[in-house]
Short mmCIF file of C-alpha atoms in Angstrom, two decimals:
data_model
loop_
_atom_site.label_atom_id
_atom_site.label_comp_id
_atom_site.label_asym_id
_atom_site.label_seq_id
_atom_site.Cartn_x
_atom_site.Cartn_y
_atom_site.Cartn_z
CA UNK A 1 0.34 -0.25 0.28
CA UNK A 2 1.31 3.60 -0.28
CA UNK A 3 1.48 5.05 2.80
CA UNK A 4 0.46 8.76 3.57
CA UNK A 5 -0.19 10.51 7.07
CA UNK A 6 -3.74 12.49 5.55
CA UNK A 7 -5.19 9.18 5.86
CA UNK A 8 -7.27 10.39 8.85
CA UNK A 9 -9.76 7.41 9.23
CA UNK A 10 -7.22 4.94 9.94
CA UNK A 11 -5.37 7.46 12.25
CA UNK A 12 -8.33 8.14 14.50
CA UNK A 13 -10.05 4.58 13.89
CA UNK A 14 -9.37 3.76 18.20
CA UNK A 15 -11.15 6.88 19.27
CA UNK A 16 -14.71 7.96 19.39
CA UNK A 17 -16.89 11.30 17.89
CA UNK A 18 -16.84 12.72 21.64
CA UNK A 19 -12.60 11.97 22.68
CA UNK A 20 -12.12 13.30 19.11
CA UNK A 21 -13.50 16.44 19.87
CA UNK A 22 -12.10 17.05 23.25
CA UNK A 23 -8.66 16.68 21.37
CA UNK A 24 -10.04 19.40 18.89
CA UNK A 25 -10.33 21.62 21.52
CA UNK A 26 -7.11 20.69 23.90
CA UNK A 27 -5.15 21.53 20.97
CA UNK A 28 -7.13 24.42 19.14
CA UNK A 29 -5.88 26.26 23.00
CA UNK A 30 -2.79 25.12 22.87
CA UNK A 31 -2.41 26.93 19.55
CA UNK A 32 -2.18 30.50 21.38
CA UNK A 33 0.71 31.22 22.96
CA UNK A 34 0.19 33.06 24.89
CA UNK A 35 -2.89 30.73 26.46
CA UNK A 36 -0.23 27.79 27.35
CA UNK A 37 2.19 30.45 28.09
CA UNK A 38 -0.31 31.27 31.68
CA UNK A 39 -1.34 27.09 31.86
CA UNK A 40 2.69 26.45 32.76
CA UNK A 41 2.70 29.55 35.17
CA UNK A 42 -0.74 28.47 36.59
CA UNK A 43 -0.90 25.32 36.70
CA UNK A 44 1.17 24.05 39.19
CA UNK A 45 0.74 26.82 41.48
CA UNK A 46 -3.56 25.82 41.26
CA UNK A 47 -2.11 22.40 41.57
CA UNK A 48 -0.90 23.02 45.06
CA UNK A 49 -3.23 25.45 46.88
CA UNK A 50 -5.73 22.41 46.41
CA UNK A 51 -8.46 24.00 44.40
CA UNK A 52 -10.50 20.73 42.30
CA UNK A 53 -8.77 21.61 39.23
CA UNK A 54 -7.66 17.78 39.32
CA UNK A 55 -10.58 16.52 37.58
CA UNK A 56 -10.45 19.16 34.95
CA UNK A 57 -7.12 18.98 34.63
CA UNK A 58 -7.09 14.86 34.28
CA UNK A 59 -10.23 15.07 31.81
CA UNK A 60 -7.99 17.81 29.09
CA UNK A 61 -4.57 17.33 29.19
CA UNK A 62 -4.19 14.61 31.24
CA UNK A 63 -6.13 11.90 29.72
CA UNK A 64 -4.63 13.50 26.06
CA UNK A 65 -0.57 12.75 26.75
CA UNK A 66 -1.05 10.31 29.83
CA UNK A 67 -1.89 6.60 30.34
CA UNK A 68 -3.14 6.53 33.68
CA UNK A 69 -2.37 7.29 37.07
CA UNK A 70 -0.72 3.53 37.54
CA UNK A 71 1.48 0.88 35.89
CA UNK A 72 -1.69 -1.20 35.80
CA UNK A 73 -3.83 1.94 34.40
CA UNK A 74 -2.29 2.04 31.47
CA UNK A 75 -2.52 -1.69 30.99
CA UNK A 76 -6.28 -0.10 29.15
CA UNK A 77 -4.21 2.40 26.88
CA UNK A 78 -1.35 -0.81 25.91
CA UNK A 79 -4.31 -2.97 24.69
CA UNK A 80 -6.57 -0.43 23.26
CA UNK A 81 -3.43 0.57 20.60
CA UNK A 82 -2.77 -2.76 20.58
CA UNK A 83 -5.21 -3.87 18.35
CA UNK A 84 -4.34 -1.30 15.80
CA UNK A 85 -1.62 -2.84 15.29
CA UNK A 86 0.27 -0.17 17.50
CA UNK A 87 3.03 -1.00 20.77
CA UNK A 88 4.58 1.16 23.68
CA UNK A 89 7.39 2.09 24.93
CA UNK A 90 6.62 2.49 29.33
CA UNK A 91 8.06 6.38 30.75
CA UNK A 92 7.67 5.74 34.42
CA UNK A 93 6.82 10.55 33.91
CA UNK A 94 7.78 11.86 37.73
CA UNK A 95 10.28 13.86 38.20
CA UNK A 96 13.61 13.13 39.78
CA UNK A 97 14.40 13.42 42.94
CA UNK A 98 17.52 13.45 44.71
CA UNK A 99 18.92 11.62 47.76
CA UNK A 100 20.17 8.49 47.49
CA UNK A 101 17.31 6.44 49.21
CA UNK A 102 15.27 8.14 46.19
CA UNK A 103 17.59 7.42 43.70
CA UNK A 104 17.30 4.05 44.79
CA UNK A 105 13.54 3.60 44.65
CA UNK A 106 13.49 4.94 40.84
CA UNK A 107 15.64 2.28 39.73
CA UNK A 108 13.36 -0.37 42.16
CA UNK A 109 9.69 1.23 40.12
CA UNK A 110 12.35 1.40 36.48
CA UNK A 111 12.45 -3.05 37.15
CA UNK A 112 9.13 -3.17 38.36
CA UNK A 113 7.86 -1.06 35.11
CA UNK A 114 10.12 -3.79 33.06
CA UNK A 115 8.19 -6.86 34.34
CA UNK A 116 5.50 -5.70 34.10
CA UNK A 117 6.28 -5.00 29.96
CA UNK A 118 7.16 -8.40 29.74
CA UNK A 119 4.22 -9.47 30.73
CA UNK A 120 2.37 -7.57 27.61
CA UNK A 121 2.39 -8.52 24.15
CA UNK A 122 2.46 -5.17 22.86
CA UNK A 123 5.08 -3.67 25.84
CA UNK A 124 8.27 -3.75 24.18
CA UNK A 125 10.61 -1.05 25.94
CA UNK A 126 10.84 1.26 28.63
CA UNK A 127 12.56 4.25 29.15
CA UNK A 128 15.28 5.58 32.14
CA UNK A 129 16.10 8.61 32.18
CA UNK A 130 19.27 8.51 33.95
CA UNK A 131 19.11 11.88 36.77
CA UNK A 132 16.51 9.55 37.62
CA UNK A 133 19.08 7.48 39.88
CA UNK A 134 22.47 10.35 39.18
CA UNK A 135 22.48 13.25 41.22
CA UNK A 136 22.68 16.53 38.61
CA UNK A 137 24.96 18.24 40.57
CA UNK A 138 27.71 15.10 40.17
CA UNK A 139 26.76 14.37 36.43
CA UNK A 140 27.83 18.51 36.11
CA UNK A 141 30.86 17.55 37.79
CA UNK A 142 31.31 13.76 35.83
CA UNK A 143 30.86 16.07 32.51
CA UNK A 144 32.94 18.70 32.95
CA UNK A 145 36.06 17.56 34.52
CA UNK A 146 38.71 16.26 32.32
CA UNK A 147 40.35 13.78 34.80
CA UNK A 148 37.21 12.26 34.89
CA UNK A 149 36.71 11.23 31.63
CA UNK A 150 39.79 8.92 32.01
CA UNK A 151 38.13 7.37 35.39
CA UNK A 152 41.09 9.08 36.99
CA UNK A 153 39.85 10.73 39.73
CA UNK A 154 40.89 12.19 43.07
CA UNK A 155 37.80 12.74 45.38
CA UNK A 156 36.58 9.06 46.65
CA UNK A 157 33.66 10.32 47.74
CA UNK A 158 32.22 11.78 44.65
CA UNK A 159 34.31 8.06 42.25
CA UNK A 160 31.83 6.11 44.97
CA UNK A 161 28.92 8.08 43.83
CA UNK A 162 29.42 7.20 40.32
CA UNK A 163 29.53 3.75 41.03
CA UNK A 164 26.60 3.65 42.49
CA UNK A 165 24.59 4.86 39.66
CA UNK A 166 26.98 2.66 37.69
CA UNK A 167 25.36 -0.33 39.65
CA UNK A 168 21.47 0.95 39.10
CA UNK A 169 22.42 1.06 35.66
CA UNK A 170 23.50 -2.16 35.98
CA UNK A 171 20.45 -3.59 37.67
CA UNK A 172 18.40 -1.90 35.23
CA UNK A 173 20.18 -3.53 31.84
CA UNK A 174 20.25 -6.87 33.22
CA UNK A 175 16.78 -7.07 34.24
CA UNK A 176 16.01 -6.41 30.65
CA UNK A 177 18.38 -8.07 29.37
CA UNK A 178 16.73 -11.05 31.42
CA UNK A 179 12.85 -10.74 30.13
CA UNK A 180 13.83 -8.88 26.51
CA UNK A 181 12.94 -5.27 27.08
CA UNK A 182 14.28 -2.49 25.78
CA UNK A 183 15.57 0.26 27.62
CA UNK A 184 16.30 3.58 26.27
CA UNK A 185 18.44 6.05 27.93
CA UNK A 186 16.70 9.32 27.89
CA UNK A 187 19.12 12.56 26.51
CA UNK A 188 20.52 15.14 29.33
CA UNK A 189 21.12 19.44 28.86
CA UNK A 190 24.27 19.30 26.87
CA UNK A 191 25.69 19.79 30.28
CA UNK A 192 25.06 16.58 31.57
CA UNK A 193 25.20 14.74 28.56
CA UNK A 194 28.41 13.29 28.21
CA UNK A 195 28.77 11.01 31.27
CA UNK A 196 25.54 9.61 30.20
CA UNK A 197 26.96 9.00 26.86
CA UNK A 198 29.77 7.64 28.55
CA UNK A 199 27.41 5.37 30.97
CA UNK A 200 25.33 4.45 27.92
CA UNK A 201 28.35 2.89 25.89
CA UNK A 202 29.07 1.26 28.57
CA UNK A 203 25.98 -1.17 29.02
CA UNK A 204 26.06 -1.80 25.49
CA UNK A 205 29.34 -3.63 25.80
CA UNK A 206 27.85 -5.88 27.86
CA UNK A 207 24.37 -6.21 27.07
CA UNK A 208 24.32 -5.25 22.95
CA UNK A 209 26.08 -8.80 22.48
CA UNK A 210 23.82 -10.97 20.63
CA UNK A 211 20.39 -8.56 20.72
CA UNK A 212 20.28 -5.21 21.41
CA UNK A 213 18.94 -4.58 24.89
CA UNK A 214 20.15 -0.39 25.51
CA UNK A 215 19.39 2.58 23.50
CA UNK A 216 20.92 6.24 23.67
CA UNK A 217 19.26 9.22 22.59
CA UNK A 218 21.21 11.74 20.44
CA UNK A 219 19.48 15.41 19.75
CA UNK A 220 19.84 16.44 16.16
CA UNK A 221 19.61 19.91 17.45
CA UNK A 222 23.11 19.90 18.31
CA UNK A 223 25.69 20.77 15.67
CA UNK A 224 28.03 17.86 16.86
CA UNK A 225 25.55 14.90 16.80
CA UNK A 226 26.06 13.71 13.36
CA UNK A 227 29.44 13.28 14.27
CA UNK A 228 29.25 11.74 17.21
CA UNK A 229 27.11 9.46 16.05
CA UNK A 230 29.54 8.45 13.46
CA UNK A 231 32.14 8.04 16.21
CA UNK A 232 30.10 6.31 18.21
CA UNK A 233 28.75 3.36 15.55
CA UNK A 234 33.27 3.16 15.19
CA UNK A 235 33.36 2.72 18.89
CA UNK A 236 30.51 -0.18 18.43
CA UNK A 237 32.35 -1.95 15.84
CA UNK A 238 35.38 -1.81 17.62
CA UNK A 239 33.98 -3.27 20.80
CA UNK A 240 31.94 -5.27 18.92
CA UNK A 241 27.86 -4.51 20.29
CA UNK A 242 25.16 -3.01 18.41
CA UNK A 243 25.23 0.07 18.61
CA UNK A 244 21.68 1.61 19.54
CA UNK A 245 19.86 5.10 18.96
CA UNK A 246 16.75 6.88 19.69
CA UNK A 247 17.04 9.36 17.63
CA UNK A 248 15.43 13.07 18.29
CA UNK A 249 15.74 16.37 17.57
CA UNK A 250 16.25 17.49 20.97
CA UNK A 251 14.01 19.55 24.37
CA UNK A 252 15.88 21.40 25.64
CA UNK A 253 16.56 24.04 23.54
CA UNK A 254 15.56 27.85 24.92
CA UNK A 255 17.68 25.86 28.03
CA UNK A 256 20.92 25.69 25.20
CA UNK A 257 21.12 28.47 24.19
CA UNK A 258 20.64 30.84 27.54
CA UNK A 259 22.80 29.43 29.36
CA UNK A 260 25.72 30.05 26.67
CA UNK A 261 24.46 32.82 26.60
CA UNK A 262 24.64 33.27 30.03
CA UNK A 263 28.50 31.41 30.79
CA UNK A 264 30.06 33.49 26.96
CA UNK A 265 30.28 30.14 25.69
CA UNK A 266 29.18 28.56 22.24
CA UNK A 267 26.61 27.43 21.57
CA UNK A 268 25.45 24.03 20.76
CA UNK A 269 22.38 24.58 19.29
CA UNK A 270 22.12 24.39 15.25
CA UNK A 271 21.52 28.07 13.13
CA UNK A 272 17.81 26.85 12.49
CA UNK A 273 15.49 24.50 12.42
CA UNK A 274 16.94 23.66 8.60
CA UNK A 275 20.31 22.50 9.84
CA UNK A 276 18.37 20.07 12.20
CA UNK A 277 16.35 18.61 9.80
CA UNK A 278 19.05 18.06 7.63
CA UNK A 279 21.08 16.13 10.29
CA UNK A 280 17.99 15.01 11.16
CA UNK A 281 17.55 12.84 7.66
CA UNK A 282 20.89 11.79 7.78
CA UNK A 283 21.37 10.12 10.66
CA UNK A 284 18.48 8.29 10.02
CA UNK A 285 19.73 7.54 6.45
CA UNK A 286 23.05 6.24 7.85
CA UNK A 287 22.10 4.18 10.02
CA UNK A 288 19.41 2.51 7.85
CA UNK A 289 22.64 2.42 5.38
CA UNK A 290 24.03 0.44 8.57
CA UNK A 291 20.93 -1.80 9.68
CA UNK A 292 23.02 -4.63 10.82
CA UNK A 293 25.10 -2.58 13.07
CA UNK A 294 22.75 -0.38 14.32
CA UNK A 295 19.41 -0.57 16.18
CA UNK A 296 17.26 2.22 15.51
CA UNK A 297 14.16 4.76 16.54
CA UNK A 298 13.41 6.94 14.79
CA UNK A 299 11.21 8.90 17.03
CA UNK A 300 9.93 12.44 15.88
CA UNK A 301 6.54 13.96 15.08
CA UNK A 302 7.61 15.17 11.25
CA UNK A 303 6.11 13.75 8.66
CA UNK A 304 8.46 14.65 5.88
CA UNK A 305 11.05 12.53 8.35
CA UNK A 306 9.36 9.60 8.61
CA UNK A 307 7.97 9.20 5.19
CA UNK A 308 11.29 9.09 4.02
CA UNK A 309 13.03 6.57 6.34
CA UNK A 310 10.13 4.40 5.23
CA UNK A 311 11.07 5.09 1.93
CA UNK A 312 14.48 4.20 1.94
CA UNK A 313 13.20 0.66 4.08
CA UNK A 314 11.30 0.20 0.32
CA UNK A 315 14.04 1.42 -1.22
CA UNK A 316 16.35 -0.78 0.10
CA UNK A 317 14.21 -3.18 0.34
CA UNK A 318 14.58 -3.60 4.26
CA UNK A 319 11.36 -5.97 6.15
CA UNK A 320 8.50 -3.07 7.57
CA UNK A 321 8.93 -5.04 10.65
CA UNK A 322 12.97 -5.36 10.76
CA UNK A 323 14.15 -5.92 14.22
CA UNK A 324 16.73 -2.48 13.93
CA UNK A 325 13.89 -0.15 13.10
CA UNK A 326 11.05 1.40 14.71
CA UNK A 327 8.97 4.13 14.88
CA UNK A 328 7.94 6.92 17.46
CA UNK A 329 5.53 9.35 18.48
CA UNK A 330 4.29 10.81 22.36
CA UNK A 331 0.94 9.54 22.78
CA UNK A 332 -1.85 11.88 22.32
CA UNK A 333 0.10 13.59 19.59
CA UNK A 334 0.28 12.44 15.66
CA UNK A 335 -1.86 9.48 15.80
CA UNK A 336 -1.35 10.43 11.31
CA UNK A 337 1.80 9.38 10.96
CA UNK A 338 1.70 6.67 14.08
CA UNK A 339 -1.58 4.73 13.44
CA UNK A 340 -0.68 4.93 8.96
CA UNK A 341 2.25 3.35 9.93
CA UNK A 342 0.87 0.87 12.17
CA UNK A 343 -1.37 0.07 9.25
CA UNK A 344 1.64 -0.17 6.67
CA UNK A 345 3.05 -2.93 8.69
CA UNK A 346 5.88 -1.13 10.18
CA UNK A 347 7.23 -1.30 13.81
CA UNK A 348 5.53 1.69 15.09
CA UNK A 349 4.85 2.60 19.05
CA UNK A 350 3.79 5.22 21.49
CA UNK A 351 5.47 6.83 24.23
CA UNK A 352 3.69 6.49 27.12
CA UNK A 353 4.01 8.20 30.19
CA UNK A 354 2.17 7.20 33.93
CA UNK A 355 2.49 8.74 37.22
CA UNK A 356 0.43 10.27 40.07
CA UNK A 357 -1.35 13.80 38.38
CA UNK A 358 0.61 15.49 40.78
CA UNK A 359 4.33 14.58 39.90
CA UNK A 360 3.81 14.04 36.26
CA UNK A 361 2.63 18.07 35.40
CA UNK A 362 6.07 19.06 34.34
CA UNK A 363 5.77 16.25 32.03
CA UNK A 364 1.94 17.76 31.07
CA UNK A 365 3.50 21.50 30.86
CA UNK A 366 6.61 20.90 28.69
CA UNK A 367 4.11 19.07 26.69
CA UNK A 368 2.12 22.30 26.05
CA UNK A 369 5.10 24.11 26.10
CA UNK A 370 6.89 22.11 22.84
CA UNK A 371 3.26 22.37 20.98
CA UNK A 372 3.11 26.17 21.41
CA UNK A 373 6.30 26.44 20.33
CA UNK A 374 6.64 23.50 17.16
CA UNK A 375 5.75 25.86 13.94
CA UNK A 376 2.27 23.96 12.82
CA UNK A 377 1.71 21.36 15.02
CA UNK A 378 -0.65 22.09 16.88
CA UNK A 379 -2.63 23.32 13.94
CA UNK A 380 -2.21 20.20 12.00
CA UNK A 381 -3.46 18.39 15.24
CA UNK A 382 -6.67 20.81 14.58
CA UNK A 383 -6.94 20.37 11.00
CA UNK A 384 -7.01 16.44 11.07
CA UNK A 385 -9.41 15.94 14.10
CA UNK A 386 -11.18 18.18 12.59
CA UNK A 387 -10.99 16.55 8.69
CA UNK A 388 -11.62 13.52 10.47
CA UNK A 389 -15.24 14.60 12.23
CA UNK A 390 -16.07 16.33 9.45
CA UNK A 391 -15.38 13.20 7.32
CA UNK A 392 -17.41 11.13 9.86
CA UNK A 393 -20.23 13.23 10.73
CA UNK A 394 -20.84 12.84 6.32
CA UNK A 395 -20.96 9.13 6.54
CA UNK A 396 -23.01 9.26 8.90
CA UNK A 397 -25.05 11.20 6.62
CA UNK A 398 -24.64 9.02 3.46
CA UNK A 399 -25.58 5.60 5.14
CA UNK A 400 -28.61 7.94 7.06
CA UNK A 401 -29.55 7.68 3.06
CA UNK A 402 -29.05 4.96 2.19
CA UNK A 403 -31.22 3.12 4.77
CA UNK A 404 -33.70 5.74 3.81
CA UNK A 405 -34.17 5.03 0.31
CA UNK A 406 -33.72 0.90 0.37
CA UNK A 407 -37.45 -0.29 -0.62
CA UNK A 408 -39.23 -1.91 2.74
CA UNK A 409 -39.64 -5.93 2.46
#
């Protein structure tokens, strides 16, 4: 079949008219940057006041972008997605809390999610944030001190602390390997990313020998990441492991630029979106060209990037469900991409966060900010939902007319 992301009947087959109307309303409000900015500032405050806003949030933005408050509540969403050939990446969406006890608890939660995913038919991956198991300031030190990159450090306490981080990550990956569940390590800010990259390589070298379990994330809005990808690939080939990558455009652009300006160092961010798009598509092509060595999760809401990747697979005769190529979009967004890819037989998932509503508010606020800042994203969502509602209304009228026209028996 010819792949098209304009097929709204396929995109929204899993949603009722009422759910579609709710989505249209949410994206319609996000289409006004001033409204989103106000909501981002006011909502966390209202949550702390004890005012009865939980119900409103739960029925609107929470329901749109989150799988549930508990791990078990995600089961219904996952089952529903699975009926349409869509898989799930589980993301424990609670923001990290500092302290060794909290880091150990986060490790245990990630392992609990892995064990749960292993019991489900369509949850092949979970997402892990290193800031959930490591102190942010420690990652900054590891990132900035050259002596730490060589493994030499004269502060025993911090060395021991980093070893505990490595042990937590090893515990997570060990269970994941046993259960055959992929672990996607999230990208973070550039000033803490280096130790995360190195830790990812360590885990890949251990667990990615026969199959890909561990995936690192590269953000192509950074101008150095394309070269980093090639270097990463060379390391994998030299050490004999499969390179696991989740490829995204990025999530910290404004923060990165602001910090670079304040601290007077060159910004790590691309000159403009066209450079990001160019590097992203080149990275996708590079990974597909090296499909035997690299397992790739193409995580993007950009329609061209998804379509081009699908076309490249067809051009090279790569099966749509190849184990080293997987597509993914956030739950609640870009259903036109996800469900049309699934119907065409591609391996595709929704990134599904879960957690108590109070704890996932920061995640929801980022979704609101990102949607309002991505040029045309919310407008596209509004147009797609409106188009499908109109198509359904027209189909209903036609069916009603046909029923009336039938002669009585």
